[in-house]
GROMACS .gro file of C-alpha atoms in nm:
model
  235
    1MET     CA    1   2.423   7.328  -0.519
    2ASN     CA    2   2.576   7.471  -0.202
    3THR     CA    3   2.952   7.471  -0.132
    4LYS     CA    4   2.930   7.219   0.155
    5LYS     CA    5   2.746   6.966  -0.060
    6THR     CA    6   2.999   7.017  -0.342
    7ARG     CA    7   3.286   6.947  -0.101
    8ASN     CA    8   3.113   6.629   0.019
    9ILE     CA    9   3.071   6.497  -0.337
   10ALA     CA   10   3.435   6.574  -0.420
   11LEU     CA   11   3.554   6.396  -0.107
   12ALA     CA   12   3.342   6.091  -0.190
   13LEU     CA   13   3.492   6.075  -0.540
   14VAL     CA   14   3.848   6.093  -0.402
   15LEU     CA   15   3.778   5.818  -0.150
   16GLY     CA   16   3.620   5.601  -0.418
   17ILE     CA   17   3.920   5.633  -0.648
   18ALA     CA   18   4.156   5.551  -0.360
   19LEU     CA   19   3.954   5.238  -0.278
   20VAL     CA   20   3.966   5.114  -0.637
   21LEU     CA   21   4.343   5.165  -0.654
   22THR     CA   22   4.389   4.983  -0.324
   23ILE     CA   23   4.194   4.681  -0.453
   24ILE     CA   24   4.395   4.674  -0.775
   25PHE     CA   25   4.730   4.684  -0.596
   26ALA     CA   26   4.623   4.427  -0.338
   27GLY     CA   27   4.511   4.189  -0.612
   28ALA     CA   28   4.843   4.223  -0.790
   29ALA     CA   29   5.036   4.153  -0.470
   30ALA     CA   30   4.828   3.845  -0.386
   31GLY     CA   31   4.926   3.652  -0.696
   32GLY     CA   32   5.248   3.463  -0.762
   33LYS     CA   33   5.551   3.646  -0.895
   34ARG     CA   34   5.812   3.574  -1.158
   35LEU     CA   35   6.127   3.464  -0.980
   36ASP     CA   36   6.341   3.578  -1.271
   37SER     CA   37   6.201   3.932  -1.278
   38ALA     CA   38   6.135   4.028  -0.917
   39ALA     CA   39   6.305   4.343  -0.789
   40LYS     CA   40   6.483   4.408  -1.120
   41PRO     CA   41   6.509   4.749  -1.289
   42ALA     CA   42   6.378   4.804  -1.639
   43SER     CA   43   6.590   4.617  -1.891
   44SER     CA   44   6.661   4.634  -2.261
   45ALA     CA   45   6.485   4.412  -2.515
   46ALA     CA   46   6.798   4.195  -2.543
   47GLU     CA   47   6.807   4.143  -2.166
   48GLU     CA   48   6.438   4.055  -2.160
   49GLN     CA   49   6.509   3.772  -2.406
   50ALA     CA   50   6.774   3.619  -2.175
   51PRO     CA   51   6.705   3.258  -2.073
   52GLU     CA   52   6.500   3.202  -1.759
   53LEU     CA   53   6.624   3.033  -1.445
   54GLN     CA   54   6.651   2.657  -1.484
   55LEU     CA   55   6.541   2.518  -1.150
   56GLU     CA   56   6.417   2.186  -1.285
   57ARG     CA   57   6.656   1.896  -1.231
   58ARG     CA   58   6.479   1.615  -1.419
   59ILE     CA   59   6.713   1.349  -1.279
   60ALA     CA   60   6.609   0.998  -1.379
   61GLY     CA   61   6.543   0.783  -1.074
   62ASP     CA   62   6.539   1.081  -0.837
   63PRO     CA   63   6.379   0.945  -0.515
   64MET     CA   64   6.261   1.297  -0.427
   65ALA     CA   65   6.055   1.342  -0.742
   66LEU     CA   66   5.713   1.219  -0.850
   67GLY     CA   67   5.612   1.170  -1.212
   68ALA     CA   68   5.775   1.113  -1.547
   69VAL     CA   69   6.118   1.264  -1.597
   70ASP     CA   70   6.002   1.398  -1.937
   71ALA     CA   71   5.667   1.536  -1.820
   72PRO     CA   72   5.590   1.862  -2.003
   73VAL     CA   73   5.566   2.062  -1.678
   74VAL     CA   74   5.764   2.047  -1.355
   75MET     CA   75   5.639   2.186  -1.023
   76ILE     CA   76   5.907   2.241  -0.759
   77GLU     CA   77   5.797   2.235  -0.396
   78TYR     CA   78   6.000   2.414  -0.127
   79SER     CA   79   5.880   2.289   0.212
   80ASP     CA   80   5.960   2.240   0.580
   81TYR     CA   81   5.845   1.926   0.764
   82ARG     CA   82   5.748   2.128   1.073
   83CYS     CA   83   5.532   2.371   0.876
   84PRO     CA   84   5.157   2.323   0.943
   85PHE     CA   85   5.064   2.477   0.606
   86CYS     CA   86   5.292   2.230   0.427
   87GLY     CA   87   5.106   1.953   0.607
   88ALA     CA   88   4.770   2.094   0.502
   89TYR     CA   89   4.881   2.100   0.138
   90ALA     CA   90   5.024   1.746   0.157
   91ARG     CA   91   4.706   1.602   0.304
   92LYS     CA   92   4.440   1.788   0.109
   93THR     CA   93   4.574   1.927  -0.218
   94GLN     CA   94   4.869   1.718  -0.329
   95PRO     CA   95   4.669   1.393  -0.372
   96GLU     CA   96   4.434   1.572  -0.612
   97ILE     CA   97   4.725   1.719  -0.810
   98ILE     CA   98   4.887   1.375  -0.833
   99LYS     CA   99   4.566   1.214  -0.956
  100LYS     CA  100   4.488   1.487  -1.210
  101TYR     CA  101   4.834   1.564  -1.347
  102VAL     CA  102   5.114   1.336  -1.223
  103ASP     CA  103   4.938   1.003  -1.284
  104THR     CA  104   4.842   1.119  -1.634
  105GLY     CA  105   5.202   1.206  -1.727
  106GLN     CA  106   5.146   1.581  -1.749
  107LEU     CA  107   5.334   1.695  -1.439
  108ARG     CA  108   5.646   1.609  -1.243
  109ILE     CA  109   5.685   1.723  -0.881
  110GLU     CA  110   6.036   1.784  -0.751
  111TRP     CA  111   6.096   1.827  -0.378
  112ARG     CA  112   6.331   2.086  -0.227
  113ASP     CA  113   6.406   2.116   0.143
  114LEU     CA  114   6.351   2.465   0.283
  115PRO     CA  115   6.397   2.415   0.660
  116VAL     CA  116   6.307   2.762   0.785
  117PHE     CA  117   6.223   2.659   1.142
  118GLY     CA  118   6.569   2.580   1.269
  119GLU     CA  119   6.775   2.275   1.355
  120SER     CA  120   6.478   2.044   1.418
  121SER     CA  121   6.359   2.111   1.065
  122VAL     CA  122   6.704   2.039   0.925
  123ALA     CA  123   6.727   1.711   1.122
  124ALA     CA  124   6.383   1.607   0.994
  125ALA     CA  125   6.483   1.680   0.635
  126VAL     CA  126   6.798   1.468   0.675
  127ALA     CA  127   6.592   1.184   0.826
  128VAL     CA  128   6.348   1.181   0.533
  129ARG     CA  129   6.641   1.173   0.293
  130ALA     CA  130   6.783   0.883   0.499
  131ALA     CA  131   6.458   0.694   0.436
  132GLY     CA  132   6.496   0.788   0.070
  133GLU     CA  133   6.830   0.609   0.068
  134GLN     CA  134   6.623   0.293   0.116
  135GLY     CA  135   6.356   0.385  -0.137
  136LEU     CA  136   6.102   0.525   0.109
  137PHE     CA  137   6.133   0.903   0.070
  138TRP     CA  138   5.771   0.978  -0.018
  139GLN     CA  139   5.632   0.722   0.227
  140PHE     CA  140   5.822   0.890   0.511
  141ASN     CA  141   5.728   1.235   0.380
  142GLU     CA  142   5.359   1.145   0.378
  143ALA     CA  143   5.374   0.985   0.724
  144VAL     CA  144   5.526   1.298   0.876
  145TYR     CA  145   5.263   1.524   0.723
  146ALA     CA  146   4.977   1.286   0.803
  147ALA     CA  147   5.065   1.317   1.172
  148ALA     CA  148   5.133   1.692   1.164
  149PRO     CA  149   4.913   1.922   1.375
  150GLU     CA  150   4.663   2.152   1.206
  151LYS     CA  151   4.817   2.444   1.394
  152GLY     CA  152   5.162   2.491   1.541
  153LYS     CA  153   5.488   2.323   1.451
  154ALA     CA  154   5.532   1.946   1.462
  155ASP     CA  155   5.754   1.794   1.731
  156LEU     CA  156   6.004   1.605   1.519
  157SER     CA  157   6.250   1.491   1.782
  158GLU     CA  158   6.489   1.203   1.715
  159PRO     CA  159   6.260   0.945   1.885
  160GLU     CA  160   5.966   1.067   1.676
  161LEU     CA  161   6.166   1.033   1.355
  162LEU     CA  162   6.267   0.679   1.451
  163LYS     CA  163   5.899   0.595   1.508
  164PHE     CA  164   5.812   0.719   1.159
  165ALA     CA  165   6.091   0.505   1.014
  166GLN     CA  166   5.945   0.199   1.182
  167GLU     CA  167   5.593   0.295   1.074
  168VAL     CA  168   5.682   0.311   0.705
  169GLY     CA  169   5.886  -0.008   0.722
  170VAL     CA  170   6.243   0.111   0.672
  171PRO     CA  171   6.418  -0.228   0.631
  172ASP     CA  172   6.763  -0.144   0.770
  173MET     CA  173   6.717   0.063   1.084
  174ALA     CA  174   7.089   0.059   1.164
  175LYS     CA  175   7.167   0.216   0.827
  176PHE     CA  176   6.881   0.463   0.868
  177THR     CA  177   7.011   0.576   1.209
  178ALA     CA  178   7.361   0.617   1.069
  179ASP     CA  179   7.232   0.809   0.766
  180THR     CA  180   7.049   1.058   0.989
  181LYS     CA  181   7.397   1.167   1.100
  182SER     CA  182   7.535   1.177   0.745
  183PRO     CA  183   7.729   1.496   0.663
  184GLU     CA  184   7.659   1.432   0.294
  185LEU     CA  185   7.281   1.426   0.339
  186ARG     CA  186   7.295   1.735   0.561
  187ALA     CA  187   7.498   1.912   0.294
  188LEU     CA  188   7.227   1.832   0.036
  189VAL     CA  189   6.960   1.976   0.267
  190ASN     CA  190   7.167   2.290   0.316
  191SER     CA  191   7.221   2.315  -0.059
  192ASP     CA  192   6.843   2.316  -0.116
  193LEU     CA  193   6.806   2.578   0.157
  194ALA     CA  194   7.072   2.795  -0.008
  195GLU     CA  195   6.893   2.763  -0.343
  196GLY     CA  196   6.561   2.872  -0.195
  197THR     CA  197   6.721   3.157  -0.002
  198SER     CA  198   6.898   3.280  -0.315
  199LEU     CA  199   6.557   3.302  -0.483
  200GLY     CA  200   6.423   3.514  -0.198
  201LEU     CA  201   6.202   3.236  -0.059
  202ASN     CA  202   6.158   3.261   0.318
  203SER     CA  203   5.825   3.095   0.387
  204THR     CA  204   5.681   2.752   0.329
  205PRO     CA  205   5.534   2.600   0.131
  206THR     CA  206   5.630   2.777  -0.190
  207PHE     CA  207   5.578   2.617  -0.530
  208VAL     CA  208   5.747   2.712  -0.856
  209ILE     CA  209   5.612   2.631  -1.202
  210ASN     CA  210   5.795   2.781  -1.503
  211ASN     CA  211   5.959   3.023  -1.257
  212GLN     CA  212   5.614   3.139  -1.147
  213SER     CA  213   5.585   3.115  -0.769
  214ILE     CA  214   5.275   3.004  -0.581
  215PRO     CA  215   5.314   3.105  -0.217
  216GLY     CA  216   5.139   2.908   0.054
  217ALA     CA  217   4.892   2.621   0.067
  218GLN     CA  218   4.660   2.772  -0.192
  219PRO     CA  219   4.328   2.615  -0.295
  220LEU     CA  220   4.342   2.347  -0.564
  221ASP     CA  221   4.189   2.586  -0.820
  222ILE     CA  222   4.498   2.809  -0.805
  223PHE     CA  223   4.728   2.516  -0.883
  224VAL     CA  224   4.500   2.399  -1.164
  225GLN     CA  225   4.504   2.744  -1.323
  226VAL     CA  226   4.883   2.778  -1.316
  227ILE     CA  227   4.950   2.418  -1.423
  228ASP     CA  228   4.700   2.438  -1.711
  229GLU     CA  229   4.861   2.762  -1.833
  230ALA     CA  230   5.204   2.597  -1.821
  231LEU     CA  231   5.072   2.294  -2.011
  232ALA     CA  232   4.926   2.519  -2.279
  233LYS     CA  233   5.263   2.691  -2.323
  234ALA     CA  234   5.441   2.356  -2.340
  235LYS     CA  235   5.239   2.239  -2.642
   0.00000   0.00000   0.00000
């Protein structure tokens, strides 16, 4: 075998190994991450046994939650009403998750506001909470996402938000309008935003199940896999 041919074979082997390593690292990066272990140095065995983050609220009668308060698994959704990917999830994937897991008592979904697109997103989050003050949080939530564009950010101006309130049948429009200016509701939105930011979340939607994050509007199969694993651990 001549020297040139030997060099060619060696180069091909090096390139092949590099390609395999690239695929492995890319696959690891694509999956969700543990929120309680990201960016931490190696720890002792005692530290590894420390309790995980407790993000679940499980508040009875919470208007921003779907499903039984004692469901074995809780999925927390961090979303922005102007986010087109959040809209895609709400229209296509969430109904299937509700039918398969929430309606059967296996899963509870808890909403968190993560308004990453500025003041309009904050105002929209406050408005949906204002509808929630009259028992129509999820109806308003669904109406906003049903009308959201496939691409680009939704125009959620004050007149648009008032139209959604009328569409879902908010009974006391005067109260709704006043509540959209409520400092208390705005503070709750900002508190959710601070929680998400403290976890390193900066894009929407992001879902958290047992402190395992699912970034983006993933296919239903991804949610099924993570939820089923959580249910198996809960038994």
